Every structure is written in structure tokens, then in C-alpha cells.
XYZ file of C-alpha atoms in Angstrom:
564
model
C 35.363 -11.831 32.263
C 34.978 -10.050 29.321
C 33.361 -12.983 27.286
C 31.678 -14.671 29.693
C 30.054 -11.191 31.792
C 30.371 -8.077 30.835
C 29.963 -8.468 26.691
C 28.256 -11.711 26.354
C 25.554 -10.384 24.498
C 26.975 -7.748 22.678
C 30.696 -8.090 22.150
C 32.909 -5.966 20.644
C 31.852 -2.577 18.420
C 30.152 -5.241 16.080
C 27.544 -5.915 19.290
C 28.328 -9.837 18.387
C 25.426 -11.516 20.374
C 27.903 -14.490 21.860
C 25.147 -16.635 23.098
C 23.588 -16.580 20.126
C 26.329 -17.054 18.250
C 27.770 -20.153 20.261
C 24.025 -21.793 20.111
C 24.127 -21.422 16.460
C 27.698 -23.094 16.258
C 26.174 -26.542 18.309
C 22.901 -27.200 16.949
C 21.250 -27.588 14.305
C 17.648 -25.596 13.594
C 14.602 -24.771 11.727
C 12.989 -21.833 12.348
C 9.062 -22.111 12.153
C 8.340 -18.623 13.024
C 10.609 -15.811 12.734
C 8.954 -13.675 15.439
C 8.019 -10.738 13.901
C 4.498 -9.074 13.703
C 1.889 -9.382 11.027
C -0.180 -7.230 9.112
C -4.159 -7.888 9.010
C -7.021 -6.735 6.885
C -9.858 -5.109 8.524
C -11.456 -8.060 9.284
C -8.281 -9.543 11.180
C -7.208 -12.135 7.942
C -3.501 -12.172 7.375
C -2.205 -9.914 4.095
C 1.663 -10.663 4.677
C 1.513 -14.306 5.351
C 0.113 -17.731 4.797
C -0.293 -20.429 7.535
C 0.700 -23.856 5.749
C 0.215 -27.703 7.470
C 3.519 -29.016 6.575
C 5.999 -32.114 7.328
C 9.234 -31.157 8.814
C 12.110 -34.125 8.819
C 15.417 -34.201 10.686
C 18.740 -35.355 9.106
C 19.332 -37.896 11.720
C 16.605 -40.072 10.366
C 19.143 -41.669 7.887
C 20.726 -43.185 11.063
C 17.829 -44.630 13.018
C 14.550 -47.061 12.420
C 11.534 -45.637 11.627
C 8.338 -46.423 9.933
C 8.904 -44.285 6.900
C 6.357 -47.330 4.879
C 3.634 -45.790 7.249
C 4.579 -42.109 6.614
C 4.621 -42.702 3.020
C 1.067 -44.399 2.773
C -0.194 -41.359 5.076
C 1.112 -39.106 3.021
C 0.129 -41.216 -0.832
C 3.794 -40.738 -1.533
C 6.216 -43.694 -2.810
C 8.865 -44.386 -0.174
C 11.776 -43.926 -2.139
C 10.986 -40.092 -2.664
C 11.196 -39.621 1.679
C 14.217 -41.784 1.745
C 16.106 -39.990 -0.932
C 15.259 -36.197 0.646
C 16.760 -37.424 4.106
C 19.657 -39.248 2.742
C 20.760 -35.951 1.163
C 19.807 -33.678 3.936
C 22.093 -31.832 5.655
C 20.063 -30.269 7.721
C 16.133 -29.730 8.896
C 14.307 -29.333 6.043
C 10.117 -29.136 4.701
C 9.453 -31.598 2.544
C 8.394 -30.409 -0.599
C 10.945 -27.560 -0.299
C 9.826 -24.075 -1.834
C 6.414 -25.614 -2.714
C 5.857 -27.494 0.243
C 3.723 -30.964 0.764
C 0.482 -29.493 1.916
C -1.021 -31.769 4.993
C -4.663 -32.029 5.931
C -5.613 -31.932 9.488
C -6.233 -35.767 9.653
C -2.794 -36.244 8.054
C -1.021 -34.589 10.363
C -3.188 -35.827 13.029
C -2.360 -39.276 11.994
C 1.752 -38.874 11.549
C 2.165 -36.994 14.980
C 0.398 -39.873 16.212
C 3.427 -42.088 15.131
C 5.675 -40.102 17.674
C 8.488 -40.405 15.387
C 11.275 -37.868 16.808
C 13.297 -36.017 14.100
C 9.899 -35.765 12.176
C 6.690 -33.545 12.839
C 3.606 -32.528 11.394
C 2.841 -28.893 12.490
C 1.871 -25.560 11.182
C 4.505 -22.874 9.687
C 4.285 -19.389 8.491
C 5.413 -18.373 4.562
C 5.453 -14.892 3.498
C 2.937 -14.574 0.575
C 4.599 -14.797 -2.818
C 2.175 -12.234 -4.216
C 1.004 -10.290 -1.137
C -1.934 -8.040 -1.516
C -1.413 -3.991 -1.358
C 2.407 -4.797 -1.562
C 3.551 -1.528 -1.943
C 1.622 -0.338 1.022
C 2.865 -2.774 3.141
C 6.283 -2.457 2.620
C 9.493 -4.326 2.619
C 11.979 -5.630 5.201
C 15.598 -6.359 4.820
C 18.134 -7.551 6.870
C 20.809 -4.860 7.850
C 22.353 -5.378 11.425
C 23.977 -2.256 11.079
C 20.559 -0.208 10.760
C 19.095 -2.607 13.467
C 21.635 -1.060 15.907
C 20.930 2.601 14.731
C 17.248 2.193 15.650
C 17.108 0.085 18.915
C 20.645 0.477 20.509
C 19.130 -1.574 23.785
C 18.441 -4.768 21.704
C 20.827 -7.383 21.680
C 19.119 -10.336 20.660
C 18.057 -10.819 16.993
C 19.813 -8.576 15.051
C 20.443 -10.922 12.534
C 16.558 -10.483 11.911
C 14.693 -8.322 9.552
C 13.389 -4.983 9.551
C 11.259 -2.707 7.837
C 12.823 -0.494 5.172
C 9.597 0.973 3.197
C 5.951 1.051 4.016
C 3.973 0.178 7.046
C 6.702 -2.353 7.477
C 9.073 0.422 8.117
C 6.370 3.156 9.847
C 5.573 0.370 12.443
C 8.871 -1.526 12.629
C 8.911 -0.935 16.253
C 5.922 -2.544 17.300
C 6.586 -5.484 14.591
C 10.553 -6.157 15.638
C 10.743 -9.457 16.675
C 11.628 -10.400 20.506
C 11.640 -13.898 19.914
C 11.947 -16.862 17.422
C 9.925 -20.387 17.447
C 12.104 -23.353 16.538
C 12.877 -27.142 16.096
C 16.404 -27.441 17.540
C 18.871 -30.249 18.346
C 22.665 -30.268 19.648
C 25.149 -31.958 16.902
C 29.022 -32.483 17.620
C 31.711 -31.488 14.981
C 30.343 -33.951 12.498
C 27.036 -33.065 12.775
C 25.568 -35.983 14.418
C 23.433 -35.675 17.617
C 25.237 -34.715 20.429
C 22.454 -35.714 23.267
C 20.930 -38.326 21.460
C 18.043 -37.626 18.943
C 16.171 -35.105 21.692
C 14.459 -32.498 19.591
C 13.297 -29.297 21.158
C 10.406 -26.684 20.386
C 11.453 -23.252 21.368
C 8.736 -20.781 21.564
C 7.996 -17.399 22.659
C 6.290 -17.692 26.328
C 4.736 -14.283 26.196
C 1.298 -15.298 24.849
C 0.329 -11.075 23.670
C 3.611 -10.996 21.285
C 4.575 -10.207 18.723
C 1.820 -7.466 18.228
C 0.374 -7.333 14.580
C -1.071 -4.470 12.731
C -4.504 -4.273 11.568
C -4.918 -2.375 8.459
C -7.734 -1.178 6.887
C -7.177 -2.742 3.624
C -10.467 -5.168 2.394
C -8.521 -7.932 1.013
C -11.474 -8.788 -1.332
C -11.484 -5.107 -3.001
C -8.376 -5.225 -2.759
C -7.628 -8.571 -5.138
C -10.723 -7.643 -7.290
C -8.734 -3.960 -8.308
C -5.612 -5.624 -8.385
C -7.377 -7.981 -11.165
C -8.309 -4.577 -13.045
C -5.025 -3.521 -12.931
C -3.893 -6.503 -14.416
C -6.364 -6.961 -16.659
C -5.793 -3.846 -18.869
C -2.113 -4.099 -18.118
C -1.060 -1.046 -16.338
C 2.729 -0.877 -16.332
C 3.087 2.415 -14.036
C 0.183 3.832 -12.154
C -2.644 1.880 -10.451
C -5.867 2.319 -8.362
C -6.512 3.736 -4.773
C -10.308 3.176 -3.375
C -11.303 5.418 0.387
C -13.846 4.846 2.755
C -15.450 8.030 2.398
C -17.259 7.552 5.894
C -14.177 6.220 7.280
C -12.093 8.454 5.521
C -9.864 5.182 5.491
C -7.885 3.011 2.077
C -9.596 0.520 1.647
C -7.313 -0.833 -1.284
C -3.909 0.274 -2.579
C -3.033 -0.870 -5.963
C 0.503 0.437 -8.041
C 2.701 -0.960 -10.275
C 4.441 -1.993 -11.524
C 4.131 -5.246 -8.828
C 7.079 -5.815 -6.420
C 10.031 -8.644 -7.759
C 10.606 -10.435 -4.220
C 13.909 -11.332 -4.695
C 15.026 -7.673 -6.392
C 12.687 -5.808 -4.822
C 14.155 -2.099 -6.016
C 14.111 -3.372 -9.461
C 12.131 -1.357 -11.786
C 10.622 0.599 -9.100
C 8.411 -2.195 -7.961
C 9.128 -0.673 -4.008
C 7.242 2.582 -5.276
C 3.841 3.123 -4.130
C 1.976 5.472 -6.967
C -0.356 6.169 -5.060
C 1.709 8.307 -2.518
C 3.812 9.563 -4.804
C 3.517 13.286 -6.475
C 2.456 13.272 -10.242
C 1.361 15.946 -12.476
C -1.944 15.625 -12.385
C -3.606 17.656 -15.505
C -7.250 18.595 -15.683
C -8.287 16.570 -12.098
C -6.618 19.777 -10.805
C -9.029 21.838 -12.180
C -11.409 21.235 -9.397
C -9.725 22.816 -7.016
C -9.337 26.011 -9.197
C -13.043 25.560 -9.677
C -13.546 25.281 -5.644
C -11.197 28.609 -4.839
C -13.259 30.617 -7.599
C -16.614 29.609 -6.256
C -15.840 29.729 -2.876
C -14.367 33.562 -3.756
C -17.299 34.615 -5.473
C -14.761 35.011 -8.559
C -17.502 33.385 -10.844
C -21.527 32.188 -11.338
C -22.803 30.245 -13.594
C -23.853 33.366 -15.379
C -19.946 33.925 -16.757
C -19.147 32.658 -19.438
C -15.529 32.376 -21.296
C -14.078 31.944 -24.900
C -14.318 27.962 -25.123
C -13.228 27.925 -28.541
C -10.116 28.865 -27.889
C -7.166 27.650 -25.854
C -4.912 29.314 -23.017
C -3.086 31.364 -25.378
C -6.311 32.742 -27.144
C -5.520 31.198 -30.341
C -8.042 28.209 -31.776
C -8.474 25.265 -29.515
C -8.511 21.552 -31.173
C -12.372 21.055 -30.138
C -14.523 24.162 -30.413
C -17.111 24.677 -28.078
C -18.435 28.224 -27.880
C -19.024 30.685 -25.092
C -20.012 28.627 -22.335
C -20.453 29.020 -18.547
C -18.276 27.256 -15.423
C -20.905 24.100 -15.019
C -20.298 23.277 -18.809
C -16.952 24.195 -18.730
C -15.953 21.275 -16.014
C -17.979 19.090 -17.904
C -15.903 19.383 -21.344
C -12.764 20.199 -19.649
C -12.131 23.660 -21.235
C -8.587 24.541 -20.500
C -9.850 28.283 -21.071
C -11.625 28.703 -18.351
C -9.656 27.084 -15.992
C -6.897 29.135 -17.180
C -8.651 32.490 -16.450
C -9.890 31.349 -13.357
C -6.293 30.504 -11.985
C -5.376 34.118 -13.380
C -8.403 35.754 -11.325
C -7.692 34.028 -8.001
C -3.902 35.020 -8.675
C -4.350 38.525 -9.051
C -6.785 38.642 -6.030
C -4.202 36.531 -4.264
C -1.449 34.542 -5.063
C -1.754 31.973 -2.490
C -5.873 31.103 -3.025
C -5.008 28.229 -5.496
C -2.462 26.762 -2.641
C -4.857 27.683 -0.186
C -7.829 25.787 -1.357
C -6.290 22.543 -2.674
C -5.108 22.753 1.304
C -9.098 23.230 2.243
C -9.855 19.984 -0.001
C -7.911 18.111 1.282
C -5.561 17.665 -2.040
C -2.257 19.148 -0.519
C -0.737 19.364 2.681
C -0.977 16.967 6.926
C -3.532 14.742 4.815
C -2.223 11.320 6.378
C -3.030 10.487 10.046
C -1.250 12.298 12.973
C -1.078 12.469 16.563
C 0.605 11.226 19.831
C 0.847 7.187 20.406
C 2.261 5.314 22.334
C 6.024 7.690 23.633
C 5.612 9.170 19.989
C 4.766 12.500 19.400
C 2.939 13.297 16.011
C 3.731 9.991 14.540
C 2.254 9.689 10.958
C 1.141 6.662 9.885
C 1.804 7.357 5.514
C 5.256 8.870 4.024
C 3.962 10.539 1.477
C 5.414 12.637 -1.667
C 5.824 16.264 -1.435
C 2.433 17.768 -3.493
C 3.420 21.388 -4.666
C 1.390 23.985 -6.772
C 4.097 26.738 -7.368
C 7.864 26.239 -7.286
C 8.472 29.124 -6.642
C 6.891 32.914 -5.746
C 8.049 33.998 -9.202
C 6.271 31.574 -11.036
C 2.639 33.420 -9.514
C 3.788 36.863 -10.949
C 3.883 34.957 -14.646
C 0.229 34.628 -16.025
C 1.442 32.217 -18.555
C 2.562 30.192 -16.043
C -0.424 30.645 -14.263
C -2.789 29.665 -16.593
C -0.845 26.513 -16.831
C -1.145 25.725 -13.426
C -4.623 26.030 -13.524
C -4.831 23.453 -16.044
C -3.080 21.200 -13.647
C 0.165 21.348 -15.513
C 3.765 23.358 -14.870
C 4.805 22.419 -11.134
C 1.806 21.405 -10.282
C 2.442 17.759 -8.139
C -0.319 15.908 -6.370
C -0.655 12.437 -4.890
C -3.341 9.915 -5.942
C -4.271 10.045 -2.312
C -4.628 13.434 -2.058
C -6.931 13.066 -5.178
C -8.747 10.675 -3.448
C -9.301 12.708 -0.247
C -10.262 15.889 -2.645
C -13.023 13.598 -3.915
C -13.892 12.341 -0.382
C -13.804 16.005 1.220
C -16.860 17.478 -1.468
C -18.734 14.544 -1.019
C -19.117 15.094 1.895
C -20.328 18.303 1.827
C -16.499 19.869 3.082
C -16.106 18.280 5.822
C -12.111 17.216 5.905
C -10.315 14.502 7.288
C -7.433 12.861 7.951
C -6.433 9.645 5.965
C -5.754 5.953 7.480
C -4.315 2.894 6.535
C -4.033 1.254 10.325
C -6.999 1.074 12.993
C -5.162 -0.522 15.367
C -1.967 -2.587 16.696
C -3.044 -5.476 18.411
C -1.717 -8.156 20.836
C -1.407 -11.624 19.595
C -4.363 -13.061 21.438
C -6.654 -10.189 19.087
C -6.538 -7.467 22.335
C -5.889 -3.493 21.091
C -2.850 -2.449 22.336
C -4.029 0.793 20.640
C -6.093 2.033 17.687
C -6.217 5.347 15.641
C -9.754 6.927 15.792
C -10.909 8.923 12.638
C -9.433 12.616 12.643
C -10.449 15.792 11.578
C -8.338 17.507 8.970
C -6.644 20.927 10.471
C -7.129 24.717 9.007
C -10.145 25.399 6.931
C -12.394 24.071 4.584
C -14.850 24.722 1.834
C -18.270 25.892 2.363
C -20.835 23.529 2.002
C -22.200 25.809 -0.912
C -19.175 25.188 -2.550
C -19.359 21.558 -1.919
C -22.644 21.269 -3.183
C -22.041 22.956 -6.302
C -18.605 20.947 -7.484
C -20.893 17.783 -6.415
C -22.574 18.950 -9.406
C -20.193 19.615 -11.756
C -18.530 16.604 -11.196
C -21.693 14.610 -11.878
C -21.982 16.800 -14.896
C -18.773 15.296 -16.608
C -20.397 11.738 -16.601
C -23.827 12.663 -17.551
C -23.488 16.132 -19.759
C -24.135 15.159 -23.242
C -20.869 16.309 -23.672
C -18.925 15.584 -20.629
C -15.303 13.927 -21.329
C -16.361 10.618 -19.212
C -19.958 10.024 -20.607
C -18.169 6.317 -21.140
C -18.945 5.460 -17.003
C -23.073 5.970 -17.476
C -22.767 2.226 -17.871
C -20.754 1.767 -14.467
C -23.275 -0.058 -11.748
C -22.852 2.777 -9.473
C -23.743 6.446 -10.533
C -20.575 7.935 -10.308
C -19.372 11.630 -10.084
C -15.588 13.027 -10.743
C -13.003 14.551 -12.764
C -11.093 13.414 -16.089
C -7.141 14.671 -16.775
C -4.582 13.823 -19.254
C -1.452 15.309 -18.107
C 1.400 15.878 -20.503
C 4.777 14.560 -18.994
C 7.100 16.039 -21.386
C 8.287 12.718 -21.969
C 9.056 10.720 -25.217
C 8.988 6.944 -25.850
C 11.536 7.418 -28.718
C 11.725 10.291 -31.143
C 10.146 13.246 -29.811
C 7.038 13.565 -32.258
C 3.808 14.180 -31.166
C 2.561 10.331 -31.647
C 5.368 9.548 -29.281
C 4.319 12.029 -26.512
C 3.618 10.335 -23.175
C 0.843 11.358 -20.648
C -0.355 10.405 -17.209
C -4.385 9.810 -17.756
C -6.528 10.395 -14.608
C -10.463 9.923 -13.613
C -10.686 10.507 -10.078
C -14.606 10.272 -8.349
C -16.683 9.007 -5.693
C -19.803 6.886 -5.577
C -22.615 6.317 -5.267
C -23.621 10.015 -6.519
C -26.206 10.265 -4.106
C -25.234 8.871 -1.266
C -21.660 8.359 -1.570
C -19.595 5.706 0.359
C -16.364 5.390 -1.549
C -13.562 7.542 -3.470
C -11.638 6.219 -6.224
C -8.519 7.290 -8.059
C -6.821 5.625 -11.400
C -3.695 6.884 -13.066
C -2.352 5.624 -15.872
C 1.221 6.984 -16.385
C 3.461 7.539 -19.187
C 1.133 6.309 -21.981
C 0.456 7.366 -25.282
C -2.795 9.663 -26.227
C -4.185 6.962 -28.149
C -3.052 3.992 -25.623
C -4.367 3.509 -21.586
C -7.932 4.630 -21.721
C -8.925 5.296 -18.069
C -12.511 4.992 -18.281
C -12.864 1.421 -18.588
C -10.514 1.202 -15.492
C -12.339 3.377 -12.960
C -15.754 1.660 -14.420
C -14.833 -1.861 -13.784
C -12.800 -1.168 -10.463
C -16.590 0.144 -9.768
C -18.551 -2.819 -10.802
C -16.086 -4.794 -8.512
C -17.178 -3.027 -5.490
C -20.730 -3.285 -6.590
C -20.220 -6.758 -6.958
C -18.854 -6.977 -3.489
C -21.257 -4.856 -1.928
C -24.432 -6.827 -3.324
C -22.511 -10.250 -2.481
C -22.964 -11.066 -6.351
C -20.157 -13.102 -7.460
């Protein structure tokens, strides 16, 4: 009774699935499609698979006629090399194996048209080797164990995998697999056929699953800035691009790139983008937004540029010069005195107003779906300013953190979002990956309209004048990114080289590693996208930015003007 009623399906603490298990022990099988949802680009083109036309071939074979001659000439093989693969198979194989013989529709046209059982022509699902905005995605694993913990009602499939970081694991519910399709076919003990050669296609009959996930990522930006990424060899870091409009990612690109088959290695799994890095002098616009916003400064101030936080002489010498200039050369002075001025007035302004941009705090997209209540679609690092209230009483410290250095931890993303939120004109929102999870027939099951950011923001004075500034640093005579006047697009934004207090070797100052920022948007004057790129842990001399952010640019240019 026990085995064959009341735990049939999930026997013993284990939850051994004995149907399942039994069905496994007498037949033989090759799964075509394990089940589970799919992720889409905006447009509704796969990113985490690849549909391939391929030849499938059944052991039995060996034992029976068939026209393999006319399967070989279809196919502009030599006979032999079909003969040998099913004299050695011990099961249902793809010819061609990991690279698999690639059919064209009239090929498999023409050997279904044989009716040969124990051989079919037919289309079959591969993950992608290299799949676009990997990191974003996310990985799955298989862990029964875990698949138990999460849905204690399923007993069918836990042998199958789940989501462990990503979307993969932020949507695992709606991607879990109910059902598998299959070729399968009894054997007895020796493996033979047990009802003759009778192959069976098992499919799931619910034409809306499984339900796939429609992300917002353009897989055409996206390959073009993983390309740049490539191209100047970015070991650690990468590129994030937003819809400002949208206020969606449109492409997600960190590496170092995900190892498939060790996946953890060298933090491949890591996603840069959403994780918190010091970000140097990028952080210096929100210092710059808080002191505008607070009437702390005009552009009639001006502050000891030849110097450096401490007062004594700075490397580059640039005079007494106002805030507009001072954002446009990067003068740690300023910035410095700025962050001591909004501390003394209050020491939670700085916090506060990265929180009004947009930089720090609920910046990924939240709300009630489905029987979830404030589900957020992106786990994201923990940004601080401060770590702790003591550090605001020290004005050493806080002239550092108005430099962007100390404890001061943002995400790319939240960089991007800063950049989005100014352009346009303060108005905040919330940031999206997913639009919508669909049925498998293309249907919404739901979708995630565009959402305001909570609290407050910065006025759209404020906005307007940092629109400036930023613009300043590519085309002041001066400014520290005067490299990107050649970029297709006009661009505004924000340099910063962040020391890491890391060494590669001997801690000398040639050795000293950094994390070098530009952070924009684009087109100046009517923007449509926000751009990060961080290159991290690199030497002074070694992983110029600028030539990073300008050709990610040209790509989307490129794009945008259909100019290949």
C-alpha cells in the first residue's frame, strides 16, 4: 500500500518519485526538451538557447534493416561513419555529438520521409555556449534537496534544474519545469526492445507552458558591447547601457565571462554591474547635486584648486576656480569642502541626495505580482556612503567621501540610474530588466509597467545645472574626458579613478591598482541612453576608460542609424 498508494510519488524522507524512477529503470530516452522556461530579448528572440535541426538515432538500429545508403547520401556523409556511431551506441544519441550534424529543412524533410523508426529528423533545444548578458541571466544547478525547500508540493522533476543566481533564480518559479519532451522506448534487462522497436514522443499537452521571460536586453547592443569588452580586454569590470525613457537595461556586460562547466570559478557568476565598488570621482556628482540643491554654493565660489584635500600642493595646479570648472577638471578640493559644508549643515544630505538621484537605495523594480508581495526583480549589492555615524563627525573622513573614496560603495547600476535621473530633468525611476512573463504561445501572463522611484528628488534647477557640468567635462578645454569629443554621439558624464588599496605585487606606487570609471548619457541634447564602464583593479597607466565608453557609443550609433 505504501508503494503502490500512499508514497508513489514521493517515497520516503528522500521524496523518491517511484514512477519516475521505475520508468527510468525500463526504457531507454532522449530528452529533446527539458521543460523549463526561456529567457527572450525585447523583441521575443531567445538569449538562453539555440533551436538546432538535428538527426537523432536509436541503438536498436544495429539489429534491424534499414536504408542507412539513403540516409547517408541525404545527409553527404560516407556510410561507414552512421554505421560505426550506432554500432557503439548504447543508447539514443545526436549524431554529431557535442557539435551536432546541422540539418536543413529539406534534409530533414526528406529523411522523415523514409519513416525509418529508431531514427528522426526533428528540432532540439541547446543552451548557448556563450549566452549573451550571462551574468544577468543567471545560472541553474541541479540540487534536489533545494528543489524540495522551495516547492514542497512538487513531486515530479526534481531531478531537474533550478535557478541559483540571476533572473534564473528571481523567476525560478515561473521557469520550473512541469514537464519534459522525449523520444522513449521500453528495453528488457539487456537492453533490447521490450515491445518491439515502438518509439514514443512524449510532450507537454498544455500548449501556454512552460512560460518564458521576456527581458529587456537588445541582443544586438548587447553583442556589440560585449565585443568592446573584449576588445580592450577587460578582466574585471564591464559595461551597463539604460533606456533612459524606459528607465530599462538594455545590455549587461561583466567579466570576467562565465566558465560553463565551473561556473563559480574566478568569479565568472558575479555580475559587476550590481555589485558595490568604490566608485572615486563619479561620486562627486552627487556631492555636487546636494550642494546645489542646498544653496551651499554658485558658480560665484570659488576654492583653492591648487591644492589637494589636505591643503598641501596638489599634483596638477589649477588655480582658484569656481564649481562648473571644478567638475570639469575633477578638483578633489572642492569636492572635499563641499562634502564638509553639507556635513556640518547635516550629516545625512550626502546620503540623502545620492537617494534623490537615484544612486543608492529601492532602485530595482518593486511591487505586488502574481501571490508575491514586493517582489524585486534585481539582487543587488548593498551601496553605502558612511559606515558608520562616527565616520560624519571626522572631516578628514569626510572630505574623502566626497571624493568618492573611504566607505563610499555604489553599483554600476545605480551609476547608471544617477545619469538617467538628471537627464531627465529629476524625474526618478525604478530600474527593469523583465517586461513581462509570457505563455508559450507569446500571450502576457503579466508584465511590469515602468515605476516611479519613491521619496524625493532633485529640482529640476538642479538637474539642469549638473546637465551642464557634466557636458562640461567632455567639452571644457580642460575637462578630464575631452578624449569622447570624437564619440558619434555628444555625450555628457563623469570621469573617476578610484584607489582600491590594492597591490599587484610589491606595494609601490607603480603597482597601485584602481577601479577607472566614465559614467554618462547621450545624446546631450536629447538623451535616450545611460552608460556606465568600470574598469577594476588596473594600474594608473593601464585600462584607459575613454576609449571604452566612446566605442560602446559608436556601437549604439551604429545600431541606431542601421549602419553596419
Amino acid at each position: 500500500m505504501q508503494l503502490q498508494l500512499f508514497q508513489t510519488e514521493s517515497f520516503t524522507k528522500h521524496k523518491i518519485n517511484l514512477i519516475e524512477e521505475s520508468v527510468e529503470q525500463r526504457t531507454q530516452q532522449l530528452i529533446i526538451d527539458e521543460g523549463r522556461g526561456e529567457f527572450l530579448d525585447r523583441n521575443g528572440d531567445p538569449l538562453s538557447y539555440e533551436e538546432k535541426n538535428v538527426l537523432i538515432l536509436f541503438p536498436f538500429l544495429k539489429s534491424m534493416e534499414w536504408p542507412v545508403e539513403k540516409v547517408a547520401d541525404i545527409l553527404h556523409v560516407p556510410v561507414n561513419t552512421i554505421k560505426t556511431k550506432v554500432e557503439k551506441a548504447k543508447a539514443p544519441f545526436v549524431f554529431g555529438g557535442n557539435k551536432p550534424f546541422q540539418l536543413s529543412e529539406e534534409e530533414m524533410e526528406a529523411i522523415n520521409g523514409l519513416e525509418i523508426q529508431g531514427l528522426f529528423a526533428l528540432k532540439r533545444k541547446f543552451p548557448k555556449q556563450e549566452m549573451l548578458a550571462s551574468q544577468l541571466i543567471g545560472i541553474t544547478g541541479e540540487n534536489e534537496k533545494m528543489f524540495h525547500e522551495r516547492y514542497p508540493d512538487k513531486v515530479k522533476g526534481a531531478h531537474q534544474e533550478i535557478g541559483v543566481s540571476g533572473l534564473q533564480e528571481t523567476f525560478d518559479e515561473w521557469l520550473v519545469a512541469e514537464e519534459q519532451a522525449k523520444l522513449i522506448y521500453h528495453v528488457d534487462a539487456r537492453g533490447g526492445p521490450l515491445f518491439g522497436v515502438d518509439v514514443k514522443y512524449l510532450a507537454p499537452s498544455n500548449p501556454f507552458y512552460p512560460l518564458n521571460v521576456k527581458t529587456t536586453i537588445d541582443s544586438k547592443l548587447q553583442q556589440e558591447l560585449e565585443e568592446v569588452a573584449d576588445t580592450y580586454n577587460i578582466e574585471k569590470g564591464g559595461l551597463l547601457l539604460l533606456d533612459i525613457e524606459k528607465s530599462e537595461i538594455v545590455a549587461n556586460v561583466s567579466r570576467p565571462k562565465i566558465n560553463i562547466k565551473d561556473p563559480y570559478g574566478g568569479t565568472g557568476a558575479t555580475n559587476y554591474m550590481f555589485k558595490s565598488l568604490i566608485p572615486g570621482s563619479v561620486f562627486k556628482t552627487a556631492v555636487a547635486a546636494a550642494a546645489i540643491d542646498e544653496k551651499i554654493v554658485d558658480e560665484t565660489t570659488v576654492f583653492p584648486c591648487s591644492e589637494d584635500i589636505y591643503g598641501n600642493q596638489a599634483e596638477k595646479q589649477y588655480g582658484n576656480i569656481n564649481i562648473k570648472k571644478s567638475f570639469a577638471v575633477s578638483c578633489n578640493r572642492t569636492f572635499a569642502e563641499l562634502a564638509k559644508s553639507l556635513t556640518e549643515k547635516n550629516p545625512n544630505l550626502i546620503e540623502q541626495y545620492a537617494e534623490k538621484l537615484g544612486l543608492i537605495g529601492d532602485i530595482s523594480w518593486q511591487g505586488d505580482i502574481y501571490h508575491y508581495s514586493n517582489f524585486k526583480q534585481l539582487q543587488l549589492g548593498e551601496s553605502k556612503i558612511f559606515s558608520s555615524e562616527e565616520e560624519k563627525k571626522d572631516m578628514n573622513f569626510v572630505s574623502q567621501t566626497g571624493i568618492g573614496q573611504r566607505e563610499v560603495r555604489v553599483t554600476p547600476l545605480g551609476v547608471a540610474n544617477m545619469m538617467a535621473t538628471i537627464a531627465r530633468g529629476g524625474q526618478k525611476y525604478r530600474v527593469s530588466a523583465v517586461s513581462a512573463v509570457e505563455y508559450e504561445n507569446g500571450n502576457s501572463m503579466f508584465s511590469f509597467p515602468k515605476e516611479k522611484g519613491e521619496g524625493e528628488t532633485i529640482s529640476r534647477y538642479t538637474a539642469m545645472k549638473l546637465q551642464q557640468y557634466l557636458r562640461g567635462v567632455v567639452t571644457d578645454e580642460k575637462g578630464t574626458a575631452r578624449y569622447l569629443q570624437a564619440a558619434a554621439y555628444p555625450i555628457a558624464g563623469k570621469t573617476g579613478t578610484a584607489e582600491t588599496g590594492k597591490y599587484e605585487g610589491e606595494e609601490v606606487p607603480s603597482n597601485q591598482l584602481y577601479n577607472k570609471w566614465f559614467a554618462g548619457y547621450f545624446p546631450f541634447d536629447e538623451p535616450k541612453y545611460a552608460l556606465v564602464a568600470v574598469n577594476l583593479d588596473v594600474k594608473i597607466n593601464e585600462g584607459g576608460i575613454y576609449p571604452i565608453f566612446k566605442d560602446a557609443v559608436d556601437a549604439v550609433y551604429r545600431k541606431e542609424k542601421n549602419i553596419d
